[in-house]
Short mmCIF file of N, CA, C and O in Angstrom, two decimals:
data_model
loop_
_atom_site.label_atom_id
_atom_site.label_comp_id
_atom_site.label_asym_id
_atom_site.label_seq_id
_atom_site.Cartn_x
_atom_site.Cartn_y
_atom_site.Cartn_z
N MET A 1 -7.47 -10.11 -0.50
CA MET A 1 -6.31 -10.67 -0.36
C MET A 1 -5.30 -10.00 0.55
O MET A 1 -5.26 -8.76 0.36
N ARG A 2 -4.85 -10.54 1.63
CA ARG A 2 -4.06 -9.81 2.51
C ARG A 2 -3.21 -11.20 3.38
O ARG A 2 -3.74 -12.04 3.68
N SER A 3 -2.03 -11.12 3.20
CA SER A 3 -1.17 -12.00 3.95
C SER A 3 -0.14 -11.20 4.82
O SER A 3 0.54 -10.25 4.33
N VAL A 4 0.35 -11.56 5.99
CA VAL A 4 1.27 -11.09 6.69
C VAL A 4 2.29 -12.21 7.18
O VAL A 4 1.76 -13.16 7.81
N GLU A 5 3.49 -11.91 7.28
CA GLU A 5 4.38 -13.05 7.50
C GLU A 5 5.55 -12.59 8.03
O GLU A 5 6.28 -11.48 7.62
N VAL A 6 6.08 -13.23 9.29
CA VAL A 6 7.44 -12.55 10.02
C VAL A 6 8.34 -13.46 9.12
O VAL A 6 8.52 -14.68 9.35
N THR A 7 9.26 -12.84 8.48
CA THR A 7 10.28 -13.35 7.59
C THR A 7 11.71 -13.75 8.32
O THR A 7 12.41 -14.42 7.74
N SER A 8 11.88 -12.97 9.49
CA SER A 8 13.07 -12.98 10.14
C SER A 8 12.92 -12.30 11.47
O SER A 8 11.79 -11.60 11.62
N PRO A 9 13.70 -12.27 12.37
CA PRO A 9 13.44 -11.55 13.74
C PRO A 9 13.19 -10.21 13.67
O PRO A 9 12.63 -9.49 14.31
N THR A 10 13.68 -9.45 12.51
CA THR A 10 13.54 -8.07 12.43
C THR A 10 12.74 -7.63 11.06
O THR A 10 12.90 -6.43 10.82
N THR A 11 12.15 -8.73 10.35
CA THR A 11 11.37 -8.15 9.30
C THR A 11 10.00 -8.77 9.08
O THR A 11 9.82 -10.00 9.51
N ILE A 12 9.04 -7.97 8.98
CA ILE A 12 7.58 -8.33 8.68
C ILE A 12 7.27 -8.09 7.35
O ILE A 12 7.35 -6.94 6.91
N GLU A 13 6.77 -8.80 6.50
CA GLU A 13 6.45 -8.48 5.05
C GLU A 13 4.77 -8.88 5.05
O GLU A 13 4.29 -9.90 5.69
N SER A 14 4.15 -8.01 4.14
CA SER A 14 2.59 -8.04 4.03
C SER A 14 2.55 -7.99 2.46
O SER A 14 3.28 -7.16 1.77
N VAL A 15 1.40 -8.51 2.01
CA VAL A 15 0.99 -8.30 0.52
C VAL A 15 -0.52 -8.15 0.79
O VAL A 15 -1.11 -8.95 1.46
N GLY A 16 -1.06 -7.37 -0.08
CA GLY A 16 -2.58 -7.36 -0.11
C GLY A 16 -3.10 -6.39 -1.36
O GLY A 16 -2.26 -5.94 -2.08
N THR A 17 -4.33 -6.32 -1.41
CA THR A 17 -4.75 -5.56 -2.49
C THR A 17 -6.01 -4.44 -2.13
O THR A 17 -6.31 -4.63 -0.90
N LEU A 18 -5.87 -3.55 -2.64
CA LEU A 18 -6.71 -2.41 -2.57
C LEU A 18 -7.52 -1.82 -3.59
O LEU A 18 -7.17 -2.07 -4.70
N GLU A 19 -8.62 -1.40 -3.28
CA GLU A 19 -9.43 -0.55 -4.46
C GLU A 19 -10.44 0.28 -3.97
O GLU A 19 -10.90 0.02 -2.68
N GLY A 20 -11.07 1.19 -4.58
CA GLY A 20 -12.17 2.12 -4.15
C GLY A 20 -12.33 3.27 -4.61
O GLY A 20 -11.76 3.55 -5.67
N TYR A 21 -12.93 4.35 -3.78
CA TYR A 21 -12.99 5.37 -4.04
C TYR A 21 -12.40 6.71 -3.40
O TYR A 21 -12.37 6.23 -2.18
N LEU A 22 -11.81 7.71 -3.69
CA LEU A 22 -11.09 8.60 -2.77
C LEU A 22 -12.22 9.57 -2.47
O LEU A 22 -13.11 9.89 -3.23
N ARG A 23 -11.98 10.27 -1.30
CA ARG A 23 -12.63 11.17 -0.76
C ARG A 23 -12.59 12.58 -1.40
O ARG A 23 -12.11 13.66 -0.65
N PHE A 24 -12.46 12.71 -2.63
CA PHE A 24 -12.38 14.07 -3.24
C PHE A 24 -13.73 14.48 -3.84
O PHE A 24 -14.69 13.60 -4.12
N PRO A 25 -14.10 15.67 -4.17
CA PRO A 25 -15.40 15.98 -4.60
C PRO A 25 -15.70 15.40 -6.03
O PRO A 25 -16.76 15.16 -6.12
N TRP A 26 -14.62 14.92 -6.81
CA TRP A 26 -15.03 14.29 -7.96
C TRP A 26 -15.02 12.79 -7.89
O TRP A 26 -15.35 12.05 -9.03
N HIS A 27 -14.90 12.20 -6.70
CA HIS A 27 -14.98 10.89 -6.32
C HIS A 27 -14.09 10.00 -7.43
O HIS A 27 -14.73 8.94 -8.04
N PRO A 28 -12.85 10.19 -7.55
CA PRO A 28 -11.96 9.14 -8.31
C PRO A 28 -12.11 7.88 -7.83
O PRO A 28 -11.88 7.60 -6.52
N LYS A 29 -12.23 6.81 -8.83
CA LYS A 29 -12.12 5.48 -8.55
C LYS A 29 -10.78 4.87 -8.65
O LYS A 29 -10.08 5.30 -9.69
N VAL A 30 -10.12 4.24 -7.54
CA VAL A 30 -8.90 3.71 -7.68
C VAL A 30 -9.05 2.17 -8.14
O VAL A 30 -9.63 1.42 -7.37
N ASP A 31 -8.63 1.73 -9.34
CA ASP A 31 -8.78 0.36 -9.71
C ASP A 31 -7.97 -0.54 -8.58
O ASP A 31 -6.92 -0.10 -8.08
N LYS A 32 -8.18 -1.94 -8.60
CA LYS A 32 -7.69 -2.81 -7.76
C LYS A 32 -6.37 -2.97 -7.96
O LYS A 32 -5.66 -3.00 -9.22
N TYR A 33 -5.38 -2.66 -6.93
CA TYR A 33 -4.02 -2.94 -7.10
C TYR A 33 -3.31 -3.67 -6.14
O TYR A 33 -3.87 -3.81 -4.96
N THR A 34 -1.97 -4.39 -6.20
CA THR A 34 -1.50 -5.25 -5.19
C THR A 34 -0.33 -4.44 -4.64
O THR A 34 0.27 -3.72 -5.34
N TYR A 35 -0.29 -4.23 -3.15
CA TYR A 35 0.91 -3.55 -2.78
C TYR A 35 1.70 -4.99 -1.95
O TYR A 35 1.22 -5.84 -1.47
N PHE A 36 3.04 -4.26 -1.85
CA PHE A 36 4.07 -5.17 -1.18
C PHE A 36 4.59 -4.39 0.05
O PHE A 36 5.36 -3.31 -0.41
N MET A 37 4.60 -4.73 1.04
CA MET A 37 5.13 -3.88 2.20
C MET A 37 5.96 -4.66 3.08
O MET A 37 5.86 -5.77 3.41
N THR A 38 7.10 -3.87 3.53
CA THR A 38 8.18 -4.65 4.30
C THR A 38 8.27 -3.56 5.65
O THR A 38 8.62 -2.36 5.38
N HIS A 39 8.37 -4.10 6.85
CA HIS A 39 8.69 -3.44 8.04
C HIS A 39 9.79 -3.95 8.85
O HIS A 39 10.11 -5.23 8.79
N ARG A 40 10.72 -3.12 9.07
CA ARG A 40 12.15 -3.46 9.75
C ARG A 40 11.79 -3.12 11.27
O ARG A 40 11.44 -1.98 11.67
N VAL A 41 12.18 -4.28 12.10
CA VAL A 41 12.01 -4.03 13.57
C VAL A 41 13.41 -3.82 14.26
O VAL A 41 14.33 -4.64 13.78
N ASP A 42 13.41 -2.81 15.17
CA ASP A 42 14.74 -2.75 15.90
C ASP A 42 14.74 -4.05 16.89
O ASP A 42 13.80 -4.10 17.62
N PRO A 43 15.73 -4.71 16.83
CA PRO A 43 15.90 -5.96 17.71
C PRO A 43 15.85 -5.73 19.01
O PRO A 43 15.44 -6.47 19.89
N ASP A 44 16.29 -4.45 19.36
CA ASP A 44 16.42 -4.06 20.92
C ASP A 44 15.24 -3.48 21.62
O ASP A 44 14.82 -3.66 22.66
N THR A 45 14.48 -2.78 20.75
CA THR A 45 12.99 -2.07 21.16
C THR A 45 12.00 -2.84 20.84
O THR A 45 10.92 -2.65 21.52
N GLY A 46 12.05 -3.51 19.76
CA GLY A 46 10.83 -4.26 19.03
C GLY A 46 9.87 -3.14 18.43
O GLY A 46 9.01 -3.48 18.03
N LEU A 47 10.56 -2.07 18.24
CA LEU A 47 9.74 -0.94 17.60
C LEU A 47 9.82 -0.96 15.86
O LEU A 47 11.07 -1.46 15.67
N ILE A 48 9.22 -0.69 15.08
CA ILE A 48 9.20 -0.63 13.76
C ILE A 48 9.96 0.71 13.52
O ILE A 48 9.72 1.78 13.98
N VAL A 49 11.14 0.51 12.84
CA VAL A 49 12.07 1.63 12.52
C VAL A 49 11.98 2.18 10.97
O VAL A 49 12.45 3.14 10.51
N GLU A 50 11.53 1.33 10.14
CA GLU A 50 11.47 1.40 8.73
C GLU A 50 10.43 0.75 8.00
O GLU A 50 10.13 -0.43 8.40
N GLN A 51 9.86 1.38 7.09
CA GLN A 51 8.67 0.66 6.38
C GLN A 51 8.98 1.14 4.86
O GLN A 51 9.08 2.30 4.54
N SER A 52 8.83 0.22 3.89
CA SER A 52 9.04 0.45 2.65
C SER A 52 7.71 -0.41 1.95
O SER A 52 7.16 -1.24 2.27
N GLN A 53 7.32 0.22 0.67
CA GLN A 53 6.32 -0.18 0.23
C GLN A 53 6.23 -0.14 -1.44
O GLN A 53 6.93 0.99 -1.95
N THR A 54 5.76 -1.08 -2.26
CA THR A 54 5.85 -0.89 -3.66
C THR A 54 4.59 -1.33 -4.32
O THR A 54 3.63 -2.12 -3.45
N TRP A 55 4.07 -1.16 -5.28
CA TRP A 55 2.60 -1.36 -5.78
C TRP A 55 3.02 -2.18 -7.19
O TRP A 55 3.96 -1.83 -8.03
N ASP A 56 1.83 -2.79 -7.74
CA ASP A 56 2.16 -3.58 -9.07
C ASP A 56 1.70 -2.58 -10.03
O ASP A 56 1.24 -2.92 -11.17
N ILE A 57 1.39 -1.31 -9.75
CA ILE A 57 1.12 -0.49 -10.81
C ILE A 57 1.95 0.92 -10.85
O ILE A 57 2.78 1.08 -9.81
N SER A 58 2.02 1.51 -12.04
CA SER A 58 2.99 2.62 -11.82
C SER A 58 2.63 3.80 -11.06
O SER A 58 1.36 4.06 -10.83
N GLY A 59 3.59 4.66 -10.66
CA GLY A 59 3.22 5.90 -9.93
C GLY A 59 2.45 6.94 -10.91
O GLY A 59 1.49 7.42 -10.35
N ALA A 60 2.73 6.69 -12.16
CA ALA A 60 2.06 7.68 -12.92
C ALA A 60 0.40 7.21 -13.15
O ALA A 60 -0.50 7.90 -13.28
N LYS A 61 0.13 6.10 -13.28
CA LYS A 61 -1.06 5.40 -13.29
C LYS A 61 -1.86 5.84 -12.07
O LYS A 61 -3.09 6.27 -11.93
N ALA A 62 -1.29 5.64 -10.88
CA ALA A 62 -1.87 6.13 -9.75
C ALA A 62 -2.26 7.50 -9.77
O ALA A 62 -3.36 7.92 -9.13
N ILE A 63 -1.46 8.31 -10.03
CA ILE A 63 -1.66 9.89 -10.17
C ILE A 63 -2.66 9.81 -11.08
O ILE A 63 -3.56 10.94 -10.73
N ALA A 64 -2.68 9.32 -12.24
CA ALA A 64 -3.89 9.72 -13.27
C ALA A 64 -5.35 9.26 -12.76
O ALA A 64 -6.29 10.13 -12.83
N GLU A 65 -5.18 8.16 -12.10
CA GLU A 65 -6.62 7.68 -11.37
C GLU A 65 -7.15 8.73 -10.29
O GLU A 65 -8.22 9.14 -10.08
N THR A 66 -6.06 9.13 -9.59
CA THR A 66 -6.66 10.34 -8.59
C THR A 66 -7.30 11.56 -9.36
O THR A 66 -8.10 12.23 -8.62
N PHE A 67 -6.68 11.99 -10.65
CA PHE A 67 -7.46 13.12 -11.15
C PHE A 67 -8.64 12.73 -12.31
O PHE A 67 -9.14 13.49 -12.74
N THR A 68 -8.88 11.49 -12.31
CA THR A 68 -9.99 11.15 -13.36
C THR A 68 -11.44 10.93 -12.76
O THR A 68 -11.30 10.06 -11.70
N PRO A 69 -12.21 11.61 -12.96
CA PRO A 69 -13.59 11.74 -12.03
C PRO A 69 -14.08 10.24 -12.65
O PRO A 69 -13.96 9.65 -13.53
N THR A 70 -14.95 9.85 -11.70
CA THR A 70 -15.74 8.54 -11.94
C THR A 70 -16.80 8.75 -12.88
O THR A 70 -17.64 9.66 -12.74
#
């Protein structure tokens, strides 16, 4: 799932899901999670000047999955 929407002249929002394995020697598996991302655009230059992101899992769970072997 992934969606991208221009919600204002200076805001782009996206939602998507990610999962997979990290390229560490112990190949930790990252369970599926959803991310929510917002980009702010400078109206004069059209360049992205800010990006923020949240996930539907806690930071603690994300770190724990990084160090848990598959």
